[in-house]
Every structure is written in C-alpha cells, then in structure tokens.
Amino acid sequence: MGATVALVGRPNVGKSTLFNRLTRSRDALVANVPGLTRDRRYGRIELDEHIVTLVDTGGIFGEHELADVLTNQTQQALTDADLALLMLDGRAGITAADQDVVTYLRQNNIPFLPVVNKIDGVAEDQIVADVAVFGFAEHVMISATHSRGLRTLRDKLLARLEGLFVDLAQPADAKSDAAAGIHVAVVGRPNVGKSTLVNRLLGEERQVVFDMPGTTKDAIDIPFTKDGQDYVLIDTAGVRRKGKVDEITEKFSVVKALQAMERAAVVILVLDGSEGIVEQDLHVLQYALEAGAGMVVAVNKWDGLETERRERVKTVLNRRLNFIPWVPLQTISALHGSGVGNLLKRVKRVYDVGRFDYSTSLLTRLVRNMVAAHPAPSVRGRPIKVKVATRAGGHPPRIVVHGNQLNAMPASYRRYLENGFREALDLIGNPVRLELRESENPYAGKSNVLTKRQVDRRKRLIQNRKDRQKRKRR
C-alpha cells in the first residue's frame, strides 16, 4: 500500500511551489496571492523504489470568506494522510496562524515534519531561533523556488515513511492511477454547479462548493471508478468573457481550463437551467469543439424549474444548439442527483464512439456512396475526384480523404462529408476531423530518357524544320 503525505500550513508559504517541485510538474497553480489553492490536488512522488501520493491543500485560514470550507478540505486531507509536511515561512517568521496549525496537528496526534521554506537571504541562526519556540525535534530548511534543500527533504521524508510502513508503495515503474481512465473535463461559466456535479459523481465533498462565482481557481484531476470503469474527472475554473477577467490569477485559471479541454477525451459543458444558454456558454462550447474533445451538454438546476419554464428553456436550447445536433443533452440536478447517473452513461458512450476503430474499406465505401448521392462540384471544368478514405486516429475521429483537386473543395462540401461520416457511423457527441490529401503524380518532376533512335529522329525533325524556314526566306 502506498503512503500519503499532505502539505499543510497557512496561506502563501509555498505549498503549491513545493508540490510542483516534488512531483516534477507544473500542475498546481502558483502566484503571489494568498488563498489561491482551494481544492485538494493529488500528485505522485518517486522516493527510491517507492511511490508516495502528495496532497496539496489550501491551508488553514483564520480570516477568509471561505475559511470554513477551506479548513474542512485541509482537515479531510490530513485525515487521509500518513504524514503531514508542515510548511513555515522563514522570511516572514512565525505567526499566530502557524501556531494554530501546529496546535491542531498536535491535538489530533497527526505525525508531521516541519519544513521551513523561503530561506534565501535569511540568516540560519534567525530561522533556528524562530522555530525553537515550538520545540521541534527536527526540521528541514528549503527554498522551493530555487530547489535548495530538496534532496535533504526527500531523504527525511523517506526515513519517516519507512518507519511508518513495512510495504511503503508500489514499484516506481507502476502506472499512476491518475494517468489511467477516461479523462472528463467539467467546464462552464462560473457558479453553474461544476464542483457540485463533481462531488455528486464522486459521492463525497471532494471539491470546495460555495455560493460565490470563481470559487474554483485551478483545474483539479480526480481519479475514481464507477461501474468498473476508471475515470479522471477534471474540475475547472469557470470561463468568463475576456473583458470580465480582471484578476491575474483568474487569467491563469482560464488558461488551465482551456488546457484541461485539450487533454480531455470528453467534455461535460454545464449550463444553468434557470438562465438558459447565454453567449459565454457558446464560447466555451466553441473552445471544446476546437480542442477536439467529445461533448455532452448537462443542463443543471433542472429540478428547480416549473413545467412552463422547462418548455421555454428546451425551445431555446434546440434553437441555439441546432448547429451541433449530434451533441447529446442531459438535464440534471447536481445538488439532488437526478439525471447524474445517465450523464456518466452518455459520457461512456461518447468516449467509446470516439475511439473510431473502422477499416479503410468501410470508410472508402461510405465516401464513395456519399459522392455518388451528391457529386462533388467541378473546378475550372475539372471534376473533384474522391478516391479513398482512411482512418487517421481517434479522440476525435480523424479521417484522411485521398483524391484529386481536393484543395479546391468548397467548405460546404467538406461539411457534407463530415456530417455524412458522423451520421453513417453514429459518431454521437464527437467532432469529425477531415484531412484532404492530394494524390501524388508518380511522374511529377521526372523526364523520359530518350533512346539513341529517338534522339536521332528528333535531330532530323529539327533539321528539316530549319531547312523549310530557309526555303521560305528565299
């Protein structure tokens, strides 16, 4: 069984920076803003031949509008952890908030290792004097930003964990749980219920939920299993219009949300049923389609609508989403759970269809049938010829069409082929990427090599022409 280590401490002591250093990633959002981390983030550390799960937390807050929910998230992480890394700020010194964290750890008998961060430019004697007030048996001094002291920290960490466990973890070459499963990104505008939906799918209060737009700041990967299928849910920050994004951390959050769409196989676009669909929902939808992810639209807060209001919302959705009739739509209530079970079934189907495992013979037969039913237009008197279609990949389905004059194919006919493939193969929820490839002329750039007889004949023809021209001039 693997060990779990939680990073705890007051805000802005460098927990997320250390998380990125130890996991050798850039997963955690980092900025000089207190309270940026709000949800638990899980990463993987390799210590010799062992693997340890590292948990980044939002810290324990004294004064903050999200103090209760953030502290609850940290306490849950500590409950599941085998060891806590207590982060202290060597530059700012010891504060009352640090004392509160130490008191909490000691009162609950949670084993912890003190780590003093930001030691650059600070005298070691001063740090030792500040930390001495707690009477720690040992502590580690590091600079997470500049990677100072991390080797010592890893050694101390391994020693403490080996003392706790007989079988510390899996082999180092084992696959990370987070890397397996269907990657599903939950996206949408702020405060439409994305984190509530994630918690409902997981069956626990995994994400911070608060009635305030922008509660989620980062994109959080959460592996879980449902009905024997592994998933990785990616809870993202709400995406707003560029003109409405003012905080620098919110700009980073939007970038993280867009990156989540890039690496997800399926995207769940969450809409607020009480508001219907607005322009920003369509912008988020366009981002997901450009990323090539499969798509499921979830209309949340449906149980709070009256029958007449539901009919009006359905009419508006059908009208404004008529350009993507192939995207399935599911009405849900993330708060009460209605429709959520069917949502995962739709996600699974969209993912399975997106694998796109079809033979060249089938794709070629389909494209030839489409051309026979609706011939391609001619360009400058020459017809566009479509010859063969082959599979280029899945997630999203990609098809390469070979032929002549394909570069001149109108966009309307290209859409006709895309829609034809989607309809014939029932590619529900998946955009189709069509790549047009001109057939190469095997004789292009080559010249015929003439035989001696052909060369002699050519010379006689040239000489005869010259003789005729001379006779005409006389």
Tab-separated table of N, CA, C and O in Angstrom, residues 140-222:
chain	number	residue	atom	x	y	z
A	140	VAL	N	13.435	20.815	8.536
A	140	VAL	CA	14.194	20.883	7.292
A	140	VAL	C	14.055	22.294	6.736
A	140	VAL	O	12.951	22.858	6.714
A	141	MET	N	15.183	22.869	6.285
A	141	MET	CA	15.164	24.210	5.696
A	141	MET	C	15.354	24.092	4.189
A	141	MET	O	16.310	23.454	3.726
A	142	ILE	N	14.449	24.729	3.426
A	142	ILE	CA	14.485	24.611	1.966
A	142	ILE	C	14.166	25.956	1.318
A	142	ILE	O	13.708	26.899	1.980
A	143	SER	N	14.421	26.024	0.028
A	143	SER	CA	13.900	27.083	-0.827
A	143	SER	C	13.259	26.377	-2.018
A	143	SER	O	13.950	25.918	-2.931
A	144	ALA	N	11.934	26.249	-1.981
A	144	ALA	CA	11.233	25.523	-3.034
A	144	ALA	C	11.418	26.192	-4.385
A	144	ALA	O	11.526	25.525	-5.417
A	145	THR	N	11.475	27.508	-4.405
A	145	THR	CA	11.617	28.230	-5.670
A	145	THR	C	12.933	27.905	-6.350
A	145	THR	O	12.998	27.751	-7.584
A	146	HIS	N	14.011	27.794	-5.570
A	146	HIS	CA	15.337	27.558	-6.132
A	146	HIS	C	15.839	26.126	-5.911
A	146	HIS	O	17.022	25.841	-6.130
A	147	SER	N	14.954	25.231	-5.431
A	147	SER	CA	15.268	23.800	-5.257
A	147	SER	C	16.381	23.553	-4.246
A	147	SER	O	17.076	22.533	-4.324
A	148	ARG	N	16.577	24.444	-3.308
A	148	ARG	CA	17.583	24.238	-2.257
A	148	ARG	C	17.015	23.358	-1.160
A	148	ARG	O	15.888	23.539	-0.711
A	149	GLY	N	17.805	22.397	-0.711
A	149	GLY	CA	17.417	21.551	0.411
A	149	GLY	C	16.421	20.462	0.073
A	149	GLY	O	15.990	19.724	0.968
A	150	LEU	N	16.043	20.307	-1.210
A	150	LEU	CA	15.030	19.316	-1.555
A	150	LEU	C	15.559	17.886	-1.426
A	150	LEU	O	14.800	16.969	-1.094
A	151	ARG	N	16.861	17.692	-1.681
A	151	ARG	CA	17.422	16.351	-1.512
A	151	ARG	C	17.354	15.920	-0.048
A	151	ARG	O	16.986	14.783	0.256
A	152	THR	N	17.691	16.848	0.851
A	152	THR	CA	17.606	16.539	2.280
A	152	THR	C	16.166	16.253	2.682
A	152	THR	O	15.886	15.334	3.458
A	153	LEU	N	15.232	17.033	2.135
A	153	LEU	CA	13.812	16.830	2.441
A	153	LEU	C	13.352	15.449	1.986
A	153	LEU	O	12.644	14.739	2.717
A	154	ARG	N	13.757	15.035	0.797
A	154	ARG	CA	13.351	13.724	0.286
A	154	ARG	C	13.923	12.599	1.150
A	154	ARG	O	13.246	11.598	1.412
A	155	ASP	N	15.171	12.771	1.592
A	155	ASP	CA	15.777	11.758	2.460
A	155	ASP	C	15.034	11.661	3.793
A	155	ASP	O	14.756	10.568	4.290
A	156	LYS	N	14.723	12.818	4.382
A	156	LYS	CA	13.991	12.839	5.657
A	156	LYS	C	12.605	12.226	5.487
A	156	LYS	O	12.122	11.477	6.345
A	157	LEU	N	11.986	12.559	4.359
A	157	LEU	CA	10.641	12.054	4.090
A	157	LEU	C	10.655	10.536	3.961
A	157	LEU	O	9.799	9.833	4.527
A	158	LEU	N	11.623	10.014	3.239
A	158	LEU	CA	11.723	8.573	3.061
A	158	LEU	C	11.981	7.879	4.394
A	158	LEU	O	11.387	6.829	4.698
A	159	ALA	N	12.841	8.474	5.225
A	159	ALA	CA	13.145	7.872	6.523
A	159	ALA	C	11.904	7.820	7.412
A	159	ALA	O	11.640	6.809	8.087
A	160	ARG	N	11.121	8.897	7.414
A	160	ARG	CA	9.920	8.927	8.250
A	160	ARG	C	8.874	7.930	7.764
A	160	ARG	O	8.205	7.281	8.560
A	161	LEU	N	8.737	7.807	6.454
A	161	LEU	CA	7.722	6.909	5.917
A	161	LEU	C	8.119	5.457	6.076
A	161	LEU	O	7.268	4.592	6.316
A	162	GLU	N	9.390	5.153	5.967
A	162	GLU	CA	9.841	3.780	6.172
A	162	GLU	C	9.613	3.344	7.608
A	162	GLU	O	9.379	2.176	7.890
A	163	GLY	N	9.647	4.304	8.513
A	163	GLY	CA	9.352	3.986	9.902
A	163	GLY	C	7.882	3.700	10.136
A	163	GLY	O	7.516	3.024	11.100
A	164	LEU	N	7.030	4.209	9.271
A	164	LEU	CA	5.593	4.021	9.429
A	164	LEU	C	5.083	2.770	8.745
A	164	LEU	O	4.073	2.193	9.154
A	165	PHE	N	5.760	2.334	7.664
A	165	PHE	CA	5.237	1.256	6.843
A	165	PHE	C	6.269	0.154	6.664
A	165	PHE	O	7.469	0.394	6.635
A	166	VAL	N	5.756	-1.054	6.484
A	166	VAL	CA	6.595	-2.171	6.084
A	166	VAL	C	6.691	-2.215	4.569
A	166	VAL	O	7.746	-2.277	3.983
A	167	ASP	N	5.518	-2.127	3.909
A	167	ASP	CA	5.468	-2.078	2.443
A	167	ASP	C	5.046	-0.672	2.066
A	167	ASP	O	3.874	-0.326	2.156
A	168	LEU	N	6.010	0.155	1.683
A	168	LEU	CA	5.740	1.581	1.515
A	168	LEU	C	4.864	1.882	0.324
A	168	LEU	O	3.927	2.649	0.410
A	169	ALA	N	5.161	1.313	-0.831
A	169	ALA	CA	4.408	1.704	-2.024
A	169	ALA	C	4.602	0.696	-3.133
A	169	ALA	O	5.235	-0.339	-2.973
A	170	GLN	N	4.074	1.047	-4.308
A	170	GLN	CA	4.199	0.225	-5.484
A	170	GLN	C	5.589	0.403	-6.091
A	170	GLN	O	6.316	1.326	-5.743
A	171	PRO	N	5.969	-0.458	-7.036
A	171	PRO	CA	7.215	-0.226	-7.760
A	171	PRO	C	7.181	1.088	-8.497
A	171	PRO	O	6.121	1.574	-8.883
A	172	ALA	N	8.377	1.666	-8.708
A	172	ALA	CA	8.434	3.000	-9.301
A	172	ALA	C	7.952	3.040	-10.732
A	172	ALA	O	7.597	4.087	-11.236
A	173	ASP	N	7.959	1.870	-11.415
A	173	ASP	CA	7.546	1.887	-12.805
A	173	ASP	C	6.062	1.605	-12.970
A	173	ASP	O	5.572	1.481	-14.088
A	174	ALA	N	5.324	1.461	-11.856
A	174	ALA	CA	3.884	1.243	-11.972
A	174	ALA	C	3.213	2.497	-12.475
A	174	ALA	O	3.634	3.613	-12.202
A	175	LYS	N	2.115	2.296	-13.183
A	175	LYS	CA	1.415	3.450	-13.735
A	175	LYS	C	0.690	4.198	-12.633
A	175	LYS	O	0.118	3.617	-11.718
A	176	SER	N	0.676	5.509	-12.722
A	176	SER	CA	-0.077	6.335	-11.790
A	176	SER	C	-1.559	6.148	-12.033
A	176	SER	O	-2.033	6.052	-13.155
A	177	ASP	N	-2.332	6.084	-10.934
A	177	ASP	CA	-3.779	5.939	-11.077
A	177	ASP	C	-4.358	7.091	-11.862
A	177	ASP	O	-5.330	6.943	-12.604
A	178	ALA	N	-3.785	8.307	-11.695
A	178	ALA	CA	-4.330	9.483	-12.361
A	178	ALA	C	-4.132	9.434	-13.861
A	178	ALA	O	-4.803	10.138	-14.604
A	179	ALA	N	-3.165	8.594	-14.306
A	179	ALA	CA	-2.889	8.557	-15.736
A	179	ALA	C	-3.847	7.629	-16.470
A	179	ALA	O	-3.932	7.658	-17.685
A	180	ALA	N	-4.562	6.740	-15.714
A	180	ALA	CA	-5.449	5.776	-16.338
A	180	ALA	C	-6.876	6.299	-16.323
A	180	ALA	O	-7.237	7.154	-15.537
A	181	GLY	N	-7.703	5.712	-17.185
A	181	GLY	CA	-9.119	6.053	-17.168
A	181	GLY	C	-9.494	7.091	-18.210
A	181	GLY	O	-8.653	7.667	-18.890
A	182	ILE	N	-10.807	7.303	-18.327
A	182	ILE	CA	-11.358	8.279	-19.264
A	182	ILE	C	-11.237	9.670	-18.655
A	182	ILE	O	-11.795	9.945	-17.603
A	183	HIS	N	-10.518	10.555	-19.330
A	183	HIS	CA	-10.363	11.921	-18.841
A	183	HIS	C	-11.590	12.747	-19.239
A	183	HIS	O	-11.885	12.901	-20.428
A	184	VAL	N	-12.293	13.262	-18.234
A	184	VAL	CA	-13.530	14.005	-18.445
A	184	VAL	C	-13.381	15.383	-17.808
A	184	VAL	O	-13.188	15.488	-16.594
A	185	ALA	N	-13.438	16.438	-18.614
A	185	ALA	CA	-13.335	17.803	-18.104
A	185	ALA	C	-14.734	18.370	-17.904
A	185	ALA	O	-15.587	18.285	-18.790
A	186	VAL	N	-14.975	18.933	-16.725
A	186	VAL	CA	-16.244	19.580	-16.413
A	186	VAL	C	-16.035	21.083	-16.550
A	186	VAL	O	-15.283	21.686	-15.784
A	187	VAL	N	-16.675	21.692	-17.549
A	187	VAL	CA	-16.418	23.095	-17.865
A	187	VAL	C	-17.732	23.869	-17.899
A	187	VAL	O	-18.819	23.289	-17.945
A	188	GLY	N	-17.597	25.182	-17.904
A	188	GLY	CA	-18.769	26.050	-17.964
A	188	GLY	C	-18.469	27.399	-17.368
A	188	GLY	O	-17.350	27.676	-16.921
A	189	ARG	N	-19.481	28.247	-17.339
A	189	ARG	CA	-19.324	29.562	-16.735
A	189	ARG	C	-19.191	29.440	-15.216
A	189	ARG	O	-19.509	28.393	-14.639
A	190	PRO	N	-18.754	30.502	-14.538
A	190	PRO	CA	-18.666	30.441	-13.076
A	190	PRO	C	-20.042	30.235	-12.436
A	190	PRO	O	-21.059	30.737	-12.916
A	191	ASN	N	-20.046	29.453	-11.355
A	191	ASN	CA	-21.222	29.299	-10.499
A	191	ASN	C	-22.399	28.603	-11.179
A	191	ASN	O	-23.562	28.887	-10.853
A	192	VAL	N	-22.126	27.700	-12.121
A	192	VAL	CA	-23.217	26.934	-12.730
A	192	VAL	C	-23.362	25.559	-12.073
A	192	VAL	O	-24.265	24.804	-12.432
A	193	GLY	N	-22.461	25.228	-11.127
A	193	GLY	CA	-22.581	23.969	-10.398
A	193	GLY	C	-21.595	22.897	-10.806
A	193	GLY	O	-21.861	21.707	-10.624
A	194	LYS	N	-20.430	23.302	-11.337
A	194	LYS	CA	-19.450	22.308	-11.797
A	194	LYS	C	-18.904	21.483	-10.636
A	194	LYS	O	-18.866	20.251	-10.699
A	195	SER	N	-18.459	22.146	-9.577
A	195	SER	CA	-17.896	21.421	-8.439
A	195	SER	C	-18.956	20.597	-7.721
A	195	SER	O	-18.671	19.503	-7.215
A	196	THR	N	-20.196	21.087	-7.671
A	196	THR	CA	-21.284	20.309	-7.077
A	196	THR	C	-21.508	19.030	-7.873
A	196	THR	O	-21.734	17.958	-7.304
A	197	LEU	N	-21.437	19.135	-9.198
A	197	LEU	CA	-21.591	17.954	-10.041
A	197	LEU	C	-20.449	16.969	-9.808
A	197	LEU	O	-20.679	15.752	-9.724
A	198	VAL	N	-19.231	17.465	-9.701
A	198	VAL	CA	-18.082	16.586	-9.439
A	198	VAL	C	-18.271	15.855	-8.111
A	198	VAL	O	-18.062	14.639	-8.012
A	199	ASN	N	-18.681	16.579	-7.074
A	199	ASN	CA	-18.912	15.947	-5.772
A	199	ASN	C	-20.009	14.886	-5.862
A	199	ASN	O	-19.930	13.830	-5.223
A	200	ARG	N	-21.051	15.172	-6.651
A	200	ARG	CA	-22.139	14.206	-6.792
A	200	ARG	C	-21.657	12.941	-7.506
A	200	ARG	O	-22.009	11.819	-7.121
A	201	LEU	N	-20.838	13.108	-8.538
A	201	LEU	CA	-20.307	11.946	-9.253
A	201	LEU	C	-19.396	11.111	-8.359
A	201	LEU	O	-19.382	9.880	-8.443
A	202	LEU	N	-18.640	11.785	-7.493
A	202	LEU	CA	-17.705	11.080	-6.616
A	202	LEU	C	-18.382	10.502	-5.387
A	202	LEU	O	-17.863	9.576	-4.763
A	203	GLY	N	-19.510	11.093	-5.001
A	203	GLY	CA	-20.183	10.640	-3.792
A	203	GLY	C	-19.559	11.155	-2.521
A	203	GLY	O	-19.741	10.580	-1.448
A	204	GLU	N	-18.798	12.264	-2.605
A	204	GLU	CA	-18.181	12.865	-1.419
A	204	GLU	C	-17.945	14.343	-1.670
A	204	GLU	O	-17.976	14.806	-2.809
A	205	GLU	N	-17.727	15.091	-0.580
A	205	GLU	CA	-17.450	16.525	-0.691
A	205	GLU	C	-15.982	16.715	-1.031
A	205	GLU	O	-15.171	17.129	-0.205
A	206	ARG	N	-15.642	16.396	-2.261
A	206	ARG	CA	-14.246	16.435	-2.708
A	206	ARG	C	-13.806	17.833	-3.099
A	206	ARG	O	-12.670	18.220	-2.918
A	207	GLN	N	-14.708	18.631	-3.674
A	207	GLN	CA	-14.398	19.968	-4.138
A	207	GLN	C	-15.077	21.012	-3.280
A	207	GLN	O	-16.165	20.806	-2.742
A	208	VAL	N	-14.418	22.180	-3.168
A	208	VAL	CA	-14.992	23.287	-2.417
A	208	VAL	C	-16.194	23.828	-3.172
A	208	VAL	O	-16.109	24.167	-4.351
A	209	VAL	N	-17.339	23.876	-2.479
A	209	VAL	CA	-18.565	24.418	-3.066
A	209	VAL	C	-19.010	25.592	-2.223
A	209	VAL	O	-19.182	25.485	-1.015
A	210	PHE	N	-19.209	26.737	-2.867
A	210	PHE	CA	-19.590	27.959	-2.153
A	210	PHE	C	-20.388	28.821	-3.103
A	210	PHE	O	-20.137	28.831	-4.321
A	211	ASP	N	-21.382	29.518	-2.579
A	211	ASP	CA	-22.250	30.342	-3.428
A	211	ASP	C	-21.555	31.648	-3.772
A	211	ASP	O	-21.943	32.730	-3.345
A	212	MET	N	-20.465	31.521	-4.563
A	212	MET	CA	-19.701	32.689	-4.982
A	212	MET	C	-19.024	32.353	-6.294
A	212	MET	O	-18.322	31.337	-6.382
A	213	PRO	N	-19.226	33.138	-7.358
A	213	PRO	CA	-18.565	32.852	-8.639
A	213	PRO	C	-17.055	32.855	-8.466
A	213	PRO	O	-16.489	33.712	-7.775
A	214	GLY	N	-16.379	31.881	-9.105
A	214	GLY	CA	-14.918	31.842	-9.082
A	214	GLY	C	-14.345	31.131	-7.884
A	214	GLY	O	-13.175	31.315	-7.557
A	215	THR	N	-15.152	30.304	-7.183
A	215	THR	CA	-14.621	29.568	-6.033
A	215	THR	C	-13.491	28.646	-6.450
A	215	THR	O	-12.453	28.565	-5.809
A	216	THR	N	-13.692	27.914	-7.547
A	216	THR	CA	-12.627	27.055	-8.074
A	216	THR	C	-11.651	27.893	-8.880
A	216	THR	O	-12.044	28.594	-9.805
A	217	LYS	N	-10.372	27.820	-8.521
A	217	LYS	CA	-9.346	28.617	-9.198
A	217	LYS	C	-8.476	27.800	-10.133
A	217	LYS	O	-7.886	28.330	-11.056
A	218	ASP	N	-8.354	26.500	-9.891
A	218	ASP	CA	-7.411	25.680	-10.633
A	218	ASP	C	-8.147	24.512	-11.265
A	218	ASP	O	-9.307	24.243	-10.949
A	219	ALA	N	-7.485	23.811	-12.189
A	219	ALA	CA	-8.042	22.596	-12.788
A	219	ALA	C	-7.536	21.407	-11.988
A	219	ALA	O	-6.331	21.183	-11.896
A	220	ILE	N	-8.463	20.655	-11.375
A	220	ILE	CA	-8.104	19.592	-10.455
A	220	ILE	C	-8.426	18.242	-11.068
A	220	ILE	O	-9.556	17.996	-11.505
A	221	ASP	N	-7.434	17.332	-11.125
A	221	ASP	CA	-7.632	15.971	-11.631
A	221	ASP	C	-8.024	15.049	-10.476
A	221	ASP	O	-7.331	14.991	-9.453
A	222	ILE	N	-9.137	14.312	-10.659
A	222	ILE	CA	-9.648	13.447	-9.594
A	222	ILE	C	-9.954	12.068	-10.176
A	222	ILE	O	-10.952	11.904	-10.885
